[in-house]
Amino acid sequence: MSEQKRQKQMVLGAMMFFPSGGHISSWRHPEVNAQGLLDFNYYKQILQTAERGKFDMFFYADELYVWDRFETGISHANSIRPEPFTLLSALAVVTEHIGLAATVSTTYNEPYHIARKLATLDHLSNGRAAWNIVTSQADEEARNFSRDKHLEHSKRYERAVEFVDVTQGLWDSWEDDALLLDKESGYFADKDKLHNIQHKGVHFQVQGPLNVTRPPQGYPVLAQAGASESGKEVAAEKAEVVFAPIHSFDAEGLLAGQQLYEDIKGRMAKYGRSRDELKIIPGIMPIIGQTEEEAKEKLAAIESLLPEQLGLDLLSHYLGQDISSYPLDEPLPFRPDLSQFNQSKSALERILEMMDKEQLTLRQLYQRSTNRRGLAGTPEQIADFLEEWFLKGAADGFNVQFSHLPGGLDDFVNLVVPELQRRGVFRIEYTGGTLRDNLGLKRPDNRFVSVRADHLAHS
């Protein structure tokens, strides 16, 4: 084992994109208990398996709408998602080490609410909370929150940065030693160690303070997904974990991964941050077989679960316009304008890259865009891919999705994790007390303590 391998350990996140798995039709898989998507024991089994596999974090993807833009979104796609804070708080009780990440929109929430909920989750889990910061992407969500249209792309990222600033300020309300709890004297807290943030910005006016003491981690770990220009800037300024796309699994894809990795980390210095303060973890959905042939058969079986119309409607959603009238076995007859797009720009960018790379038919395009993260192979082949990207500077780890749950996770934990451990690139045991500890991230200073220390130093 090389010195490099001994010293470097990859980050692994277990991603629940849909409650039944990483594919929109995972609920149809014969091994999925589709009746159990609101059964706590279903989620408990998944989390405890991920913790047995020593995953750093569990990421729960969330959206604030039912996808009813197309009929198939209701008739053929799973649109049931438990509310994340309720779910993760319950899961904190039945796990001890694994991080708990909630997807929370900065467009359709208020900073005080989210600061309070995340601080509480961090306390109840003994320092394992994380926040997957999203800006949302669809008009369907806007219509559930008193708006007709989704906020324009650059404006929602501007709002997101201010939202996070306010939330962090609220987490700093209480200094770590503010509570006195002196029963004899009657002093509950030191009033000089409680602070109002007095924020007045473009999008928010928040006085504070928060009515929950500072989280065990200082701040819950901040995660973010988005490869657009705005998304990369938010990542470089604020994020501590970034979910990155994998464009392809070949040498060209590795080069693109290395370039994105350097692009994001290269932006951090202007915000006064070091490269080690951010973990970039591309998303991948491994399909594991004892042989390569078996893995490919499993992948084909998963792809066969997708009804043709649902695939077309999903691609229409990504493109922002209905394409169902075009011939399936011919290329898309137009090129979408990314500059005018107000949904997920990074998702559209990946589709445009696929169109530019190959002359794909509409059928091939919806199949590729629906299953863009799927990599079929043996445990050794999957480990080879993960290790190469990790050691060659394209990733600090991976956000792993599963074709179906819990079976896809079982396969990864039982077959791939031991192979990664054998190679020395993944932990044998948890070593940290909090999620930050396990990720190698420092606990942030309290801004009010830092300001006072600076004032005393210059007085």
GROMACS .gro file of C-alpha atoms in nm:
model
  459
    1MET     CA    1   0.000   0.000   0.000
    2SER     CA    2   0.143   0.337  -0.101
    3GLU     CA    3   0.197   0.627   0.141
    4GLN     CA    4  -0.049   0.829  -0.068
    5LYS     CA    5  -0.323   0.572  -0.017
    6ARG     CA    6  -0.259   0.546   0.357
    7GLN     CA    7  -0.289   0.918   0.405
    8LYS     CA    8  -0.585   0.992   0.178
    9GLN     CA    9  -0.937   0.874   0.257
   10MET     CA   10  -1.237   0.933   0.033
   11VAL     CA   11  -1.570   1.077   0.145
   12LEU     CA   12  -1.882   0.870   0.074
   13GLY     CA   13  -2.236   1.001   0.082
   14ALA     CA   14  -2.542   0.775   0.052
   15MET     CA   15  -2.791   0.962  -0.165
   16MET     CA   16  -3.167   0.902  -0.160
   17PHE     CA   17  -3.271   1.083  -0.478
   18PHE     CA   18  -3.613   0.918  -0.475
   19PRO     CA   19  -3.727   0.726  -0.165
   20SER     CA   20  -3.710   0.402  -0.365
   21GLY     CA   21  -3.372   0.467  -0.533
   22GLY     CA   22  -3.180   0.682  -0.779
   23HIS     CA   23  -3.396   0.612  -1.085
   24ILE     CA   24  -3.736   0.771  -1.140
   25SER     CA   25  -3.888   0.425  -1.190
   26SER     CA   26  -3.703   0.256  -0.902
   27TRP     CA   27  -4.035   0.200  -0.725
   28ARG     CA   28  -4.118  -0.064  -0.991
   29HIS     CA   29  -3.811  -0.275  -0.914
   30PRO     CA   30  -3.922  -0.620  -0.795
   31GLU     CA   31  -3.709  -0.593  -0.479
   32VAL     CA   32  -3.851  -0.255  -0.370
   33ASN     CA   33  -4.125  -0.241  -0.109
   34ALA     CA   34  -4.334   0.029  -0.276
   35GLN     CA   35  -4.586   0.008   0.009
   36GLY     CA   36  -4.322   0.112   0.261
   37LEU     CA   37  -4.229   0.460   0.142
   38LEU     CA   38  -4.395   0.616   0.446
   39ASP     CA   39  -4.288   0.340   0.684
   40PHE     CA   40  -4.020   0.452   0.928
   41ASN     CA   41  -3.870   0.102   0.947
   42TYR     CA   42  -3.793   0.121   0.573
   43TYR     CA   43  -3.573   0.428   0.627
   44LYS     CA   44  -3.428   0.290   0.950
   45GLN     CA   45  -3.302  -0.021   0.768
   46ILE     CA   46  -3.142   0.190   0.493
   47LEU     CA   47  -2.966   0.427   0.736
   48GLN     CA   48  -2.835   0.150   0.957
   49THR     CA   49  -2.697  -0.031   0.652
   50ALA     CA   50  -2.524   0.288   0.533
   51GLU     CA   51  -2.377   0.335   0.879
   52ARG     CA   52  -2.256  -0.026   0.880
   53GLY     CA   53  -2.080   0.065   0.554
   54LYS     CA   54  -1.911   0.363   0.730
   55PHE     CA   55  -2.067   0.622   0.498
   56ASP     CA   56  -1.994   0.978   0.603
   57MET     CA   57  -2.341   1.108   0.531
   58PHE     CA   58  -2.694   1.025   0.427
   59PHE     CA   59  -2.833   1.279   0.178
   60TYR     CA   60  -3.208   1.307   0.152
   61ALA     CA   61  -3.320   1.489  -0.162
   62ASP     CA   62  -3.639   1.688  -0.126
   63GLU     CA   63  -3.872   1.895  -0.342
   64LEU     CA   64  -4.170   2.107  -0.250
   65TYR     CA   65  -4.420   2.000  -0.514
   66VAL     CA   66  -4.582   1.710  -0.696
   67TRP     CA   67  -4.446   1.689  -1.050
   68ASP     CA   68  -4.777   1.735  -1.233
   69ARG     CA   69  -4.653   1.926  -1.537
   70PHE     CA   70  -4.718   1.605  -1.730
   71GLU     CA   71  -4.978   1.337  -1.663
   72THR     CA   72  -4.709   1.069  -1.626
   73GLY     CA   73  -4.563   1.261  -1.333
   74ILE     CA   74  -4.867   1.155  -1.135
   75SER     CA   75  -4.963   0.829  -1.305
   76HIS     CA   76  -4.614   0.673  -1.341
   77ALA     CA   77  -4.363   0.854  -1.119
   78ASN     CA   78  -4.326   0.843  -0.742
   79SER     CA   79  -4.413   1.185  -0.602
   80ILE     CA   80  -4.427   1.095  -0.231
   81ARG     CA   81  -4.148   1.240  -0.015
   82PRO     CA   82  -4.157   1.252   0.367
   83GLU     CA   83  -4.071   1.589   0.521
   84PRO     CA   84  -3.694   1.584   0.584
   85PHE     CA   85  -3.660   1.733   0.934
   86THR     CA   86  -3.920   1.499   1.079
   87LEU     CA   87  -3.757   1.201   0.911
   88LEU     CA   88  -3.394   1.286   0.995
   89SER     CA   89  -3.475   1.368   1.358
   90ALA     CA   90  -3.627   1.023   1.397
   91LEU     CA   91  -3.332   0.859   1.221
   92ALA     CA   92  -3.090   1.038   1.453
   93VAL     CA   93  -3.224   0.822   1.737
   94VAL     CA   94  -3.147   0.489   1.563
   95THR     CA   95  -2.797   0.581   1.434
   96GLU     CA   96  -2.480   0.703   1.606
   97HIS     CA   97  -2.220   0.815   1.352
   98ILE     CA   98  -2.358   0.883   1.005
   99GLY     CA   99  -2.422   1.245   0.905
  100LEU     CA  100  -2.781   1.353   0.832
  101ALA     CA  101  -2.822   1.597   0.543
  102ALA     CA  102  -3.152   1.765   0.467
  103THR     CA  103  -3.228   1.931   0.134
  104VAL     CA  104  -3.373   2.274   0.213
  105SER     CA  105  -3.468   2.545  -0.036
  106THR     CA  106  -3.347   2.901   0.018
  107THR     CA  107  -3.615   3.029  -0.220
  108TYR     CA  108  -3.919   2.900  -0.033
  109ASN     CA  109  -3.813   2.927   0.331
  110GLU     CA  110  -3.704   3.190   0.583
  111PRO     CA  111  -3.358   3.192   0.747
  112TYR     CA  112  -3.487   3.196   1.105
  113HIS     CA  113  -3.697   2.882   1.053
  114ILE     CA  114  -3.413   2.690   0.891
  115ALA     CA  115  -3.147   2.806   1.138
  116ARG     CA  116  -3.367   2.687   1.422
  117LYS     CA  117  -3.453   2.349   1.267
  118LEU     CA  118  -3.095   2.267   1.166
  119ALA     CA  119  -2.954   2.378   1.501
  120THR     CA  120  -3.205   2.153   1.675
  121LEU     CA  121  -3.120   1.859   1.449
  122ASP     CA  122  -2.750   1.914   1.517
  123HIS     CA  123  -2.811   1.909   1.893
  124LEU     CA  124  -3.039   1.604   1.885
  125SER     CA  125  -2.793   1.408   1.667
  126ASN     CA  126  -2.483   1.512   1.868
  127GLY     CA  127  -2.329   1.707   1.582
  128ARG     CA  128  -2.431   1.516   1.269
  129ALA     CA  129  -2.651   1.764   1.082
  130ALA     CA  130  -2.584   1.891   0.731
  131TRP     CA  131  -2.773   2.123   0.498
  132ASN     CA  132  -2.798   2.057   0.127
  133ILE     CA  133  -2.855   2.414   0.007
  134VAL     CA  134  -3.078   2.436  -0.300
  135THR     CA  135  -3.250   2.725  -0.473
  136SER     CA  136  -3.527   2.507  -0.624
  137GLN     CA  137  -3.583   2.499  -0.997
  138ALA     CA  138  -3.945   2.470  -1.104
  139ASP     CA  139  -4.251   2.691  -1.140
  140GLU     CA  140  -4.451   2.414  -0.975
  141GLU     CA  141  -4.280   2.502  -0.646
  142ALA     CA  142  -4.342   2.874  -0.696
  143ARG     CA  143  -4.716   2.814  -0.725
  144ASN     CA  144  -4.718   2.646  -0.383
  145PHE     CA  145  -4.568   2.960  -0.226
  146SER     CA  146  -4.786   3.244  -0.354
  147ARG     CA  147  -4.591   3.305  -0.675
  148ASP     CA  148  -4.675   3.245  -1.038
  149LYS     CA  149  -4.317   3.205  -1.159
  150HIS     CA  150  -3.993   3.081  -1.014
  151LEU     CA  151  -3.744   3.351  -0.915
  152GLU     CA  152  -3.495   3.431  -1.193
  153HIS     CA  153  -3.175   3.223  -1.181
  154SER     CA  154  -2.924   3.490  -1.075
  155LYS     CA  155  -3.168   3.643  -0.826
  156ARG     CA  156  -3.231   3.313  -0.648
  157TYR     CA  157  -2.856   3.257  -0.610
  158GLU     CA  158  -2.819   3.612  -0.477
  159ARG     CA  159  -3.096   3.530  -0.229
  160ALA     CA  160  -2.926   3.200  -0.141
  161VAL     CA  161  -2.598   3.369  -0.045
  162GLU     CA  162  -2.776   3.620   0.177
  163PHE     CA  163  -2.994   3.341   0.322
  164VAL     CA  164  -2.686   3.144   0.428
  165ASP     CA  165  -2.520   3.457   0.570
  166VAL     CA  166  -2.823   3.525   0.788
  167THR     CA  167  -2.852   3.162   0.897
  168GLN     CA  168  -2.486   3.149   1.001
  169GLY     CA  169  -2.530   3.474   1.192
  170LEU     CA  170  -2.824   3.325   1.379
  171TRP     CA  171  -2.619   3.016   1.468
  172ASP     CA  172  -2.363   3.254   1.620
  173SER     CA  173  -2.627   3.418   1.843
  174TRP     CA  174  -2.511   3.234   2.152
  175GLU     CA  175  -2.145   3.207   2.240
  176ASP     CA  176  -2.040   2.856   2.335
  177ASP     CA  177  -2.015   2.939   2.705
  178ALA     CA  178  -2.319   3.172   2.721
  179LEU     CA  179  -2.530   2.942   2.938
  180LEU     CA  180  -2.450   2.968   3.311
  181LEU     CA  181  -2.731   2.746   3.446
  182ASP     CA  182  -2.644   2.857   3.798
  183LYS     CA  183  -2.937   2.744   4.009
  184GLU     CA  184  -2.806   2.900   4.328
  185SER     CA  185  -2.764   3.251   4.189
  186GLY     CA  186  -3.054   3.225   3.947
  187TYR     CA  187  -2.847   3.320   3.644
  188PHE     CA  188  -2.949   3.116   3.340
  189ALA     CA  189  -2.725   3.290   3.085
  190ASP     CA  190  -2.463   3.562   3.047
  191LYS     CA  191  -2.647   3.844   2.868
  192ASP     CA  192  -2.319   3.976   2.724
  193LYS     CA  193  -2.269   3.651   2.535
  194LEU     CA  194  -2.599   3.661   2.346
  195HIS     CA  195  -2.605   3.864   2.023
  196ASN     CA  196  -2.857   4.006   1.779
  197ILE     CA  197  -2.743   3.996   1.418
  198GLN     CA  198  -2.946   4.307   1.319
  199HIS     CA  199  -2.940   4.203   0.953
  200LYS     CA  200  -3.090   4.437   0.693
  201GLY     CA  201  -3.024   4.316   0.340
  202VAL     CA  202  -3.177   4.298  -0.005
  203HIS     CA  203  -3.398   3.997   0.066
  204PHE     CA  204  -3.413   3.966   0.447
  205GLN     CA  205  -3.444   4.175   0.761
  206VAL     CA  206  -3.370   3.963   1.068
  207GLN     CA  207  -3.296   4.093   1.416
  208GLY     CA  208  -3.225   3.769   1.605
  209PRO     CA  209  -3.117   3.614   1.831
  210LEU     CA  210  -3.196   3.247   1.771
  211ASN     CA  211  -3.377   3.067   2.053
  212VAL     CA  212  -3.155   2.758   2.021
  213THR     CA  213  -2.795   2.762   2.146
  214ARG     CA  214  -2.502   2.734   1.908
  215PRO     CA  215  -2.496   2.394   1.730
  216PRO     CA  216  -2.237   2.137   1.844
  217GLN     CA  217  -2.061   2.173   1.508
  218GLY     CA  218  -2.073   2.553   1.523
  219TYR     CA  219  -2.257   2.537   1.191
  220PRO     CA  220  -2.411   2.222   1.045
  221VAL     CA  221  -2.205   2.114   0.742
  222LEU     CA  222  -2.308   2.312   0.432
  223ALA     CA  223  -2.355   2.111   0.111
  224GLN     CA  224  -2.451   2.240  -0.231
  225ALA     CA  225  -2.520   2.106  -0.580
  226GLY     CA  226  -2.489   2.312  -0.895
  227ALA     CA  227  -2.232   2.333  -1.172
  228SER     CA  228  -2.359   2.656  -1.329
  229GLU     CA  229  -2.147   2.969  -1.296
  230SER     CA  230  -2.367   3.100  -1.014
  231GLY     CA  231  -2.361   2.759  -0.846
  232LYS     CA  232  -1.983   2.734  -0.861
  233GLU     CA  233  -1.945   3.077  -0.703
  234VAL     CA  234  -2.180   2.984  -0.419
  235ALA     CA  235  -1.984   2.662  -0.372
  236ALA     CA  236  -1.650   2.843  -0.359
  237GLU     CA  237  -1.779   3.104  -0.113
  238LYS     CA  238  -2.004   2.902   0.118
  239ALA     CA  239  -2.015   2.525   0.061
  240GLU     CA  240  -1.817   2.261   0.246
  241VAL     CA  241  -1.942   1.969   0.036
  242VAL     CA  242  -2.029   1.998  -0.335
  243PHE     CA  243  -2.227   1.743  -0.533
  244ALA     CA  244  -2.066   1.745  -0.879
  245PRO     CA  245  -2.181   1.582  -1.204
  246ILE     CA  246  -2.001   1.301  -1.386
  247HIS     CA  247  -2.027   1.366  -1.759
  248SER     CA  248  -1.896   1.026  -1.872
  249PHE     CA  249  -1.704   0.732  -1.729
  250ASP     CA  250  -1.419   0.736  -1.983
  251ALA     CA  251  -1.087   0.926  -1.997
  252GLU     CA  252  -1.266   1.233  -2.134
  253GLY     CA  253  -1.503   1.226  -1.837
  254LEU     CA  254  -1.208   1.203  -1.598
  255LEU     CA  255  -1.050   1.509  -1.759
  256ALA     CA  256  -1.380   1.700  -1.730
  257GLY     CA  257  -1.400   1.597  -1.366
  258GLN     CA  258  -1.046   1.720  -1.298
  259GLN     CA  259  -1.121   2.050  -1.470
  260LEU     CA  260  -1.441   2.108  -1.270
  261TYR     CA  261  -1.259   2.014  -0.949
  262GLU     CA  262  -0.985   2.269  -1.018
  263ASP     CA  263  -1.234   2.530  -1.138
  264ILE     CA  264  -1.435   2.525  -0.813
  265LYS     CA  265  -1.137   2.493  -0.578
  266GLY     CA  266  -0.950   2.762  -0.771
  267ARG     CA  267  -1.224   3.013  -0.687
  268MET     CA  268  -1.193   2.966  -0.311
  269ALA     CA  269  -0.887   3.183  -0.246
  270LYS     CA  270  -1.070   3.505  -0.331
  271TYR     CA  271  -1.311   3.426  -0.048
  272GLY     CA  272  -1.026   3.366   0.194
  273ARG     CA  273  -1.077   2.991   0.201
  274SER     CA  274  -0.830   2.704   0.163
  275ARG     CA  275  -0.891   2.412  -0.074
  276ASP     CA  276  -0.921   2.168   0.217
  277GLU     CA  277  -1.232   2.347   0.342
  278LEU     CA  278  -1.437   2.200   0.055
  279LYS     CA  279  -1.504   1.836  -0.040
  280ILE     CA  280  -1.613   1.775  -0.401
  281ILE     CA  281  -1.808   1.452  -0.439
  282PRO     CA  282  -1.944   1.360  -0.785
  283GLY     CA  283  -2.269   1.166  -0.807
  284ILE     CA  284  -2.264   0.807  -0.929
  285MET     CA  285  -2.509   0.514  -0.936
  286PRO     CA  286  -2.310   0.186  -0.940
  287ILE     CA  287  -2.486  -0.124  -1.071
  288ILE     CA  288  -2.293  -0.415  -0.922
  289GLY     CA  289  -2.273  -0.773  -1.051
  290GLN     CA  290  -2.050  -1.067  -0.970
  291THR     CA  291  -1.950  -1.054  -1.336
  292GLU     CA  292  -1.946  -0.768  -1.587
  293GLU     CA  293  -2.219  -0.945  -1.786
  294GLU     CA  294  -2.442  -0.975  -1.479
  295ALA     CA  295  -2.393  -0.604  -1.400
  296LYS     CA  296  -2.492  -0.505  -1.755
  297GLU     CA  297  -2.800  -0.727  -1.732
  298LYS     CA  298  -2.898  -0.554  -1.407
  299LEU     CA  299  -2.853  -0.213  -1.569
  300ALA     CA  300  -3.068  -0.315  -1.867
  301ALA     CA  301  -3.336  -0.441  -1.628
  302ILE     CA  302  -3.342  -0.106  -1.448
  303GLU     CA  303  -3.360   0.090  -1.772
  304SER     CA  304  -3.650  -0.129  -1.887
  305LEU     CA  305  -3.860  -0.005  -1.593
  306LEU     CA  306  -3.893   0.341  -1.751
  307PRO     CA  307  -4.212   0.387  -1.958
  308GLU     CA  308  -4.144   0.559  -2.288
  309GLN     CA  309  -4.382   0.850  -2.228
  310LEU     CA  310  -4.243   0.914  -1.880
  311GLY     CA  311  -3.892   0.927  -2.026
  312LEU     CA  312  -4.001   1.178  -2.288
  313ASP     CA  313  -4.186   1.389  -2.034
  314LEU     CA  314  -3.887   1.392  -1.802
  315LEU     CA  315  -3.662   1.509  -2.086
  316SER     CA  316  -3.924   1.771  -2.174
  317HIS     CA  317  -3.901   1.892  -1.815
  318TYR     CA  318  -3.521   1.917  -1.830
  319LEU     CA  319  -3.544   2.106  -2.161
  320GLY     CA  320  -3.824   2.334  -2.046
  321GLN     CA  321  -4.056   2.251  -2.338
  322ASP     CA  322  -4.275   1.964  -2.455
  323ILE     CA  323  -4.096   1.745  -2.713
  324SER     CA  324  -4.343   1.455  -2.730
  325SER     CA  325  -4.455   1.542  -3.084
  326TYR     CA  326  -4.107   1.488  -3.236
  327PRO     CA  327  -3.998   1.154  -3.392
  328LEU     CA  328  -3.838   0.924  -3.134
  329ASP     CA  329  -3.570   0.786  -3.362
  330GLU     CA  330  -3.443   1.117  -3.496
  331PRO     CA  331  -3.227   1.383  -3.325
  332LEU     CA  332  -3.389   1.672  -3.141
  333PRO     CA  333  -3.458   1.928  -3.418
  334PHE     CA  334  -3.363   2.235  -3.211
  335ARG     CA  335  -3.100   2.343  -2.962
  336PRO     CA  336  -3.225   2.491  -2.632
  337ASP     CA  337  -3.091   2.834  -2.536
  338LEU     CA  338  -2.908   2.798  -2.207
  339SER     CA  339  -2.886   3.175  -2.152
  340GLN     CA  340  -3.266   3.205  -2.143
  341PHE     CA  341  -3.323   2.898  -1.923
  342ASN     CA  342  -3.465   2.944  -1.572
  343GLN     CA  343  -3.466   2.588  -1.436
  344SER     CA  344  -3.156   2.380  -1.357
  345LYS     CA  345  -2.887   2.519  -1.588
  346SER     CA  346  -2.638   2.246  -1.495
  347ALA     CA  347  -2.889   1.973  -1.594
  348LEU     CA  348  -2.946   2.140  -1.931
  349GLU     CA  349  -2.570   2.183  -1.979
  350ARG     CA  350  -2.521   1.806  -1.940
  351ILE     CA  351  -2.791   1.738  -2.201
  352LEU     CA  352  -2.633   1.986  -2.443
  353GLU     CA  353  -2.296   1.817  -2.394
  354MET     CA  354  -2.450   1.479  -2.480
  355MET     CA  355  -2.608   1.629  -2.793
  356ASP     CA  356  -2.276   1.782  -2.900
  357LYS     CA  357  -2.075   1.466  -2.834
  358GLU     CA  358  -2.299   1.228  -3.031
  359GLN     CA  359  -2.582   1.242  -3.279
  360LEU     CA  360  -2.831   1.092  -3.036
  361THR     CA  361  -3.189   1.019  -3.125
  362LEU     CA  362  -3.462   1.150  -2.898
  363ARG     CA  363  -3.505   0.799  -2.756
  364GLN     CA  364  -3.133   0.770  -2.678
  365LEU     CA  365  -3.129   1.120  -2.531
  366TYR     CA  366  -3.407   1.056  -2.280
  367GLN     CA  367  -3.253   0.721  -2.187
  368ARG     CA  368  -2.911   0.879  -2.127
  369SER     CA  369  -3.045   1.182  -1.939
  370THR     CA  370  -3.264   0.964  -1.714
  371ASN     CA  371  -2.983   0.725  -1.622
  372ARG     CA  372  -2.682   0.954  -1.656
  373ARG     CA  373  -2.513   0.836  -1.334
  374GLY     CA  374  -2.541   0.458  -1.388
  375LEU     CA  375  -2.213   0.263  -1.403
  376ALA     CA  376  -2.236  -0.115  -1.438
  377GLY     CA  377  -1.946  -0.337  -1.330
  378THR     CA  378  -1.801  -0.585  -1.086
  379PRO     CA  379  -1.706  -0.470  -0.734
  380GLU     CA  380  -1.343  -0.447  -0.848
  381GLN     CA  381  -1.433  -0.242  -1.157
  382ILE     CA  382  -1.646  -0.002  -0.952
  383ALA     CA  383  -1.364   0.034  -0.699
  384ASP     CA  384  -1.114   0.092  -0.983
  385PHE     CA  385  -1.322   0.380  -1.113
  386LEU     CA  386  -1.373   0.541  -0.772
  387GLU     CA  387  -1.007   0.503  -0.679
  388GLU     CA  388  -0.881   0.650  -1.007
  389TRP     CA  389  -1.100   0.961  -0.986
  390PHE     CA  390  -1.011   1.002  -0.620
  391LEU     CA  391  -0.634   0.968  -0.656
  392LYS     CA  392  -0.611   1.164  -0.983
  393GLY     CA  393  -0.768   1.482  -0.849
  394ALA     CA  394  -1.119   1.463  -0.989
  395ALA     CA  395  -1.297   1.395  -0.659
  396ASP     CA  396  -1.261   1.399  -0.282
  397GLY     CA  397  -1.514   1.117  -0.268
  398PHE     CA  398  -1.853   1.029  -0.414
  399ASN     CA  399  -2.222   1.084  -0.359
  400VAL     CA  400  -2.350   0.732  -0.422
  401GLN     CA  401  -2.701   0.669  -0.549
  402PHE     CA  402  -2.857   0.325  -0.572
  403SER     CA  403  -3.064   0.175  -0.850
  404HIS     CA  404  -3.312   0.046  -0.592
  405LEU     CA  405  -3.334   0.044  -0.215
  406PRO     CA  406  -3.236  -0.125  -0.001
  407GLY     CA  407  -3.084  -0.384  -0.240
  408GLY     CA  408  -2.848  -0.152  -0.431
  409LEU     CA  409  -2.711  -0.016  -0.103
  410ASP     CA  410  -2.667  -0.369   0.034
  411ASP     CA  411  -2.461  -0.462  -0.272
  412PHE     CA  412  -2.236  -0.158  -0.236
  413VAL     CA  413  -2.180  -0.205   0.138
  414ASN     CA  414  -2.119  -0.579   0.112
  415LEU     CA  415  -1.908  -0.582  -0.205
  416VAL     CA  416  -1.754  -0.244  -0.289
  417VAL     CA  417  -1.681  -0.096   0.056
  418PRO     CA  418  -1.457  -0.391   0.160
  419GLU     CA  419  -1.265  -0.353  -0.167
  420LEU     CA  420  -1.209   0.019  -0.104
  421GLN     CA  421  -1.101  -0.057   0.252
  422ARG     CA  422  -0.859  -0.322   0.129
  423ARG     CA  423  -0.700  -0.062  -0.100
  424GLY     CA  424  -0.666   0.182   0.189
  425VAL     CA  425  -0.873   0.463   0.037
  426PHE     CA  426  -1.174   0.435   0.271
  427ARG     CA  427  -1.207   0.417   0.648
  428ILE     CA  428  -1.236   0.097   0.849
  429GLU     CA  429  -1.406   0.271   1.141
  430TYR     CA  430  -1.545   0.614   1.223
  431THR     CA  431  -1.285   0.818   1.407
  432GLY     CA  432  -1.459   1.152   1.470
  433GLY     CA  433  -1.724   1.258   1.716
  434THR     CA  434  -1.914   1.482   1.473
  435LEU     CA  435  -1.974   1.491   1.099
  436ARG     CA  436  -1.720   1.774   1.071
  437ASP     CA  437  -1.464   1.559   1.247
  438ASN     CA  438  -1.519   1.268   1.008
  439LEU     CA  439  -1.494   1.499   0.706
  440GLY     CA  440  -1.181   1.671   0.836
  441LEU     CA  441  -1.353   2.011   0.846
  442LYS     CA  442  -1.273   2.264   1.116
  443ARG     CA  443  -1.538   2.399   1.353
  444PRO     CA  444  -1.609   2.760   1.249
  445ASP     CA  445  -1.537   3.046   1.487
  446ASN     CA  446  -1.824   3.246   1.628
  447ARG     CA  447  -1.824   3.580   1.445
  448PHE     CA  448  -1.912   3.779   1.756
  449VAL     CA  449  -1.629   3.625   1.959
  450SER     CA  450  -1.389   3.691   1.671
  451VAL     CA  451  -1.499   4.056   1.647
  452ARG     CA  452  -1.449   4.106   2.020
  453ALA     CA  453  -1.106   3.940   2.008
  454ASP     CA  454  -1.003   4.167   1.718
  455HIS     CA  455  -1.127   4.471   1.905
  456LEU     CA  456  -0.933   4.381   2.219
  457ALA     CA  457  -0.619   4.313   2.013
  458HIS     CA  458  -0.632   4.662   1.862
  459SER     CA  459  -0.745   4.853   2.169
   0.00000   0.00000   0.00000
